[in-house]
XYZ file of C-alpha atoms in Angstrom:
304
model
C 110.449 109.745 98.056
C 111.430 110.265 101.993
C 110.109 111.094 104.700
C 110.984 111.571 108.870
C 107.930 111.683 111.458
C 108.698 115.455 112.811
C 106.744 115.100 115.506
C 103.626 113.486 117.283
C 100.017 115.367 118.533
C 97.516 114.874 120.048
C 95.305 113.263 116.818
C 98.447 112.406 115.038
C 101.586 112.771 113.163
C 103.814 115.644 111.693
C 105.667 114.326 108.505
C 107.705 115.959 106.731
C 108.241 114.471 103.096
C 110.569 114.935 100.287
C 109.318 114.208 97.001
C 110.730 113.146 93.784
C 111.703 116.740 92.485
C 112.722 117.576 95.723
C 110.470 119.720 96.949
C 109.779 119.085 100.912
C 105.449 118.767 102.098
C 104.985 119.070 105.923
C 102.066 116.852 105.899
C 99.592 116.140 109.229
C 98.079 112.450 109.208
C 95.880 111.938 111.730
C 95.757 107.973 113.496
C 92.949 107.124 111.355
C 94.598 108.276 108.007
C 92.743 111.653 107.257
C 95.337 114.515 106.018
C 94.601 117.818 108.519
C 97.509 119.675 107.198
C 99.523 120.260 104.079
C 102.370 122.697 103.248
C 105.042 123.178 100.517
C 106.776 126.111 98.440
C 107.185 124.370 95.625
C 103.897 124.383 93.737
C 101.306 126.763 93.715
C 98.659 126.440 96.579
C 95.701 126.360 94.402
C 94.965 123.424 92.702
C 93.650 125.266 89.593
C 96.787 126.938 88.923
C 99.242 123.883 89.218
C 99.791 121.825 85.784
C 99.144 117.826 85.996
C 102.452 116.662 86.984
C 102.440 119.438 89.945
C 98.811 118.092 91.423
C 100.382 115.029 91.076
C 103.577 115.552 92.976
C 101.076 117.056 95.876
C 99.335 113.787 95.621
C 102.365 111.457 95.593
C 103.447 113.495 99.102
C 100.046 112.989 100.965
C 100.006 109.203 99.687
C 103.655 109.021 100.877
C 103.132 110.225 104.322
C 100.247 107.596 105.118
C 102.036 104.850 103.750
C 105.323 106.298 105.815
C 103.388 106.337 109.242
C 101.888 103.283 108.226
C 105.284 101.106 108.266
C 106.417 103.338 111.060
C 103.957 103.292 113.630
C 101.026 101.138 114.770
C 98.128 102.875 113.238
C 96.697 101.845 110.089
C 96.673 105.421 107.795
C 96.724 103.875 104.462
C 93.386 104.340 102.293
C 92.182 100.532 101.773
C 91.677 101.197 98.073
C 95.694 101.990 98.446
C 96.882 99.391 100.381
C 99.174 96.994 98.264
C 99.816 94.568 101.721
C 95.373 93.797 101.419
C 95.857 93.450 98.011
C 98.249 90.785 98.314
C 96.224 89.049 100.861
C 93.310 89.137 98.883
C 95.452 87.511 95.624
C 96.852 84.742 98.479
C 92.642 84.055 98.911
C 91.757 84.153 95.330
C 94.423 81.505 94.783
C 93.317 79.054 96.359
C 89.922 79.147 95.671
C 88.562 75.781 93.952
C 86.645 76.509 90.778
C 83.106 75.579 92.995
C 84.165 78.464 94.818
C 84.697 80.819 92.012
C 81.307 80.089 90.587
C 80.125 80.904 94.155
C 81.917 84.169 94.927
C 81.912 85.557 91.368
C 79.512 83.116 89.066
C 77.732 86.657 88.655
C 80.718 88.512 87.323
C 81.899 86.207 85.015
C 78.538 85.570 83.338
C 78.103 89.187 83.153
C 82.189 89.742 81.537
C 80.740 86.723 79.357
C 77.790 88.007 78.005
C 79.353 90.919 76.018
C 80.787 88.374 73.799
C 77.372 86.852 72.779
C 77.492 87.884 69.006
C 81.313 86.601 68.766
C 81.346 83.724 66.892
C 84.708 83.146 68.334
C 83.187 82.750 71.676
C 80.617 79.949 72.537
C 78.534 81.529 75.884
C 76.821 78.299 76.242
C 73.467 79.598 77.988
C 74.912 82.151 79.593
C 72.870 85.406 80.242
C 73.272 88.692 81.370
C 72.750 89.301 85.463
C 72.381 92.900 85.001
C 71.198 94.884 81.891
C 73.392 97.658 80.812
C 72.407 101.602 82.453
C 69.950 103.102 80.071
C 71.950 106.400 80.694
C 74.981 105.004 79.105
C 76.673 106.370 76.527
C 79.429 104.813 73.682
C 79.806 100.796 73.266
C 79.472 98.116 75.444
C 82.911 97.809 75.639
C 83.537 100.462 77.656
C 81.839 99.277 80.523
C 83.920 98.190 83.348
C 82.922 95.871 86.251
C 83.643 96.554 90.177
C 83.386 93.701 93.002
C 84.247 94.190 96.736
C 85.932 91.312 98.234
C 86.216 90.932 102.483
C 88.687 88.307 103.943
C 87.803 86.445 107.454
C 90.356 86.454 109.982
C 91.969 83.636 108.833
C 92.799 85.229 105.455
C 89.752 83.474 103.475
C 87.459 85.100 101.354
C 84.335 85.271 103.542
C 81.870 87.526 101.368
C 81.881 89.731 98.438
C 79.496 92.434 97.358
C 77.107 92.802 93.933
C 78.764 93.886 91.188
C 78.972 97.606 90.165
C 78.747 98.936 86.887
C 81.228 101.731 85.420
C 80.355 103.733 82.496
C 80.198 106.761 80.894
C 77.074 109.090 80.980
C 78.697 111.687 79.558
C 82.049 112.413 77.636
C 84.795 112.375 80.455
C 82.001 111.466 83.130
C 81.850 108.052 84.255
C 79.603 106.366 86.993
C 79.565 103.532 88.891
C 76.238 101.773 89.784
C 75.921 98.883 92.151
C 73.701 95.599 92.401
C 72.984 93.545 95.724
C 74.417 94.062 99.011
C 77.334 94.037 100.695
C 78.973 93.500 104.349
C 78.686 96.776 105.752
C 82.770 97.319 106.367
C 85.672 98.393 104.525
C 86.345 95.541 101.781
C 90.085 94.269 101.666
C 89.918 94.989 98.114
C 87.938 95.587 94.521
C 88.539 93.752 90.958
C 88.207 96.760 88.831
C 88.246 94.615 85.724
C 87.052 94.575 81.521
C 85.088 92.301 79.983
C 87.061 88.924 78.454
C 86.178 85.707 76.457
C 87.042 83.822 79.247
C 84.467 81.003 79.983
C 86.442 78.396 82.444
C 85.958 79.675 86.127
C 89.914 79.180 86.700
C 91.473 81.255 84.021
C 88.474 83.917 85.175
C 89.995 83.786 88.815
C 93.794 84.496 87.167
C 92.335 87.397 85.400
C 90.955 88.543 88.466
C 94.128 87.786 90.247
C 96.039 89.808 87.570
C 93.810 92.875 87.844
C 95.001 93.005 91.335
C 98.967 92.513 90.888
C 97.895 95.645 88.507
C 96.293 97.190 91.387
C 99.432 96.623 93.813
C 101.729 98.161 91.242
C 99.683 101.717 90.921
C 99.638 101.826 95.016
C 102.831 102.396 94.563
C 103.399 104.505 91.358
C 100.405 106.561 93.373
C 102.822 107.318 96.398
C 105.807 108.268 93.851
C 107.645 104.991 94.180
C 108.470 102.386 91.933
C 107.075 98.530 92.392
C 108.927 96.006 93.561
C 110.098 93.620 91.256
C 106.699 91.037 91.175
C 104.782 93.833 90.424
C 106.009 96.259 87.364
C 103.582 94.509 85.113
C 101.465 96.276 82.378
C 97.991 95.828 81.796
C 94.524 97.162 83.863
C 94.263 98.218 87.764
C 92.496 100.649 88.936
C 90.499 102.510 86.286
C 90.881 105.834 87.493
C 94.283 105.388 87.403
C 94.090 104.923 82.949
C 92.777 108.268 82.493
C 96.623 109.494 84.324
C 98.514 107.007 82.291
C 97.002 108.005 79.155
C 97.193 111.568 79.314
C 99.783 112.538 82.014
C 103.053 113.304 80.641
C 104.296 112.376 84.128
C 103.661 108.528 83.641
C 104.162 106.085 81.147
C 100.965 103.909 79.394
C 101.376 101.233 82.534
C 97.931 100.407 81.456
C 98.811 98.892 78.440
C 99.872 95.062 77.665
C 102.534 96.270 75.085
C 103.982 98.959 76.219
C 107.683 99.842 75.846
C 108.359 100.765 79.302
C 111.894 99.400 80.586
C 111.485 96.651 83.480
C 108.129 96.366 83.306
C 106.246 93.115 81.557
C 102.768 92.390 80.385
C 102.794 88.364 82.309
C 98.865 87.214 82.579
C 99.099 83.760 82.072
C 95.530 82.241 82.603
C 95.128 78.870 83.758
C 94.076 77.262 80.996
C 91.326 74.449 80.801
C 93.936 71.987 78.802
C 97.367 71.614 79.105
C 99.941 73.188 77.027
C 100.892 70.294 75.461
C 97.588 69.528 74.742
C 97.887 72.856 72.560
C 100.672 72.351 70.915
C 99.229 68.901 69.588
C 96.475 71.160 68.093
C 97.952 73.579 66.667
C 99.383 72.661 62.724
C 101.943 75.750 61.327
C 100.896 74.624 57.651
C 97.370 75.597 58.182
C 96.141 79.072 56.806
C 94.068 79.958 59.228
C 95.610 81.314 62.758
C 96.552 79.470 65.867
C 93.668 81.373 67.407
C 91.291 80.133 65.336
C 92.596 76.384 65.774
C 92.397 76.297 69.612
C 89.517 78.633 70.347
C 87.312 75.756 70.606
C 89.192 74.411 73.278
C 89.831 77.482 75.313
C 86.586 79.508 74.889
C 83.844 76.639 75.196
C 82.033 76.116 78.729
């Protein structure tokens, strides 16, 4: 991907952006992000006639030429649900957050990731129950819910707030919705876990999955504006859901969603945090045993 600012008006920019097949978009971004203008020759103009990879292409352009006025200019045109730099910010927060903190910011979420695992007998919930019952309108299993939660920074860099937690599922077949519970600060938020339910029952391996969902998140801003990650972030595993239904079914892109993929450069690395130390585990675990490592240390690792 390039792109050159052609010129300035009076709302905005001109860009003029070269995409990965080399077809050139003369794109209008206005100061506060918003597209007003959009031309190419080498796709067709209706979006009904162009094949996936073509809409995609279009899409990679318009990305492009926020994120290039972005790093070019002063004005912020990047969509927040795009922007890898709040991303990262928000992982820098999430870091450092003691576990008191977790319980306080997302106690909610991870009882409610928890409580779909209250019939495993490999998981011990403790007392845990379920914040929010399931939509009565939802169709397939439980597990293919998905759980949303908007996070705001202060402006020192701290997480100051978060909203309820929404609920993603599918009412019909290819037809998802999101509900929402409680409130939230009424601004943009610096970014949303977009994440599965896990056994995880310790509030610090919970924040690393959270964490990872978001290194996720940074990689497919980029693979949205036709670029490839840097280096930290060509992971595989969950971002943005709306992102899996492309990597599953887009000849374009590769499965990014998924932890063992074979895609060249690109790793499946969450490491949680684990309640005991590794070599804790490793004095556990006994190779003669027949039954599996899992089953010898899930006592220690999935036990509140």
């Amino acid at each position: 991907m390039q792109a050159k600012i052609r010129k300035e008006t009076d709302d905005g920019y001109g860009v003029l952006v070269t995409d990965n097949n080399e077809i050139e978009h003369k794109i209008g971004i206005c100061y506060d992000g918003e597209i007003d203008g959009h031309i190419q020759n080498g796709y067709p103009d209706k979006p009904a006639k162009r094949n996936h990879s073509e809409g995609e292409h279009i899409g990679h352009a318009r990305k492009y030429a926020q994120y290039y006025v972005a790093q070019e200019t002063e004005h912020d045109t990047i969509p927040w649900d795009l922007d890898a730099d709040r991303f990262e910010d928000v992982r820098q927060a999430l870091q450092s957050l003691s576990d008191d903190k977790i319980e306080i910011f997302f106690g909610d979420l991870l009882d409610q990731s928890l409580s779909h695992y209250d019939n495993d007998p490999n998981v011990d919930i403790g007392d845990t129950t379920r914040p929010h019952e399931l939509p009565e309108d939802m169709i397939g299993s439980e597990g293919a819910v998905g759980y949303k939660q908007e996070i705001y920074l202060d402006a020192a860099g701290d997480i100051e707030a978060v909203s309820g937690i929404g609920i993603d599922y599918y009412v019909a077949r290819g037809e998802r919705r999101t509900v929402w519970h409680g409130d939230a600060p009424d601004r943009e938020p610096d970014a949303c876990v977009d994440i599965t339910p896990a056994p995880l029952t310790d509030p610090a391996p919970f924040r690393d999955y959270l964490d990872y969902n978001l290194r996720c998140q940074v990689r497919d801003c980029y693979l949205m504006r036709g670029m490839e990650p840097p280096e930290e972030y060509k992971v595989l595993g969950h971002g943005q859901y709306r992102f899996t239904g492309k990597y599953d079914n887009f000849d374009l892109y590769p499965p990014y969603h998924l932890i063992n993929a074979d895609i060249p450069g690109y790793t499946h690395e969450f490491r949680p945090d684990l309640p005991i130390t590794w070599e804790e585990l490793v004095e556990m675990t006994d190779p003669g045993r027949n039954d599996s490592i899992y089953s010898q240390i899930k006592g220690a690792l999935f036990s509140r």
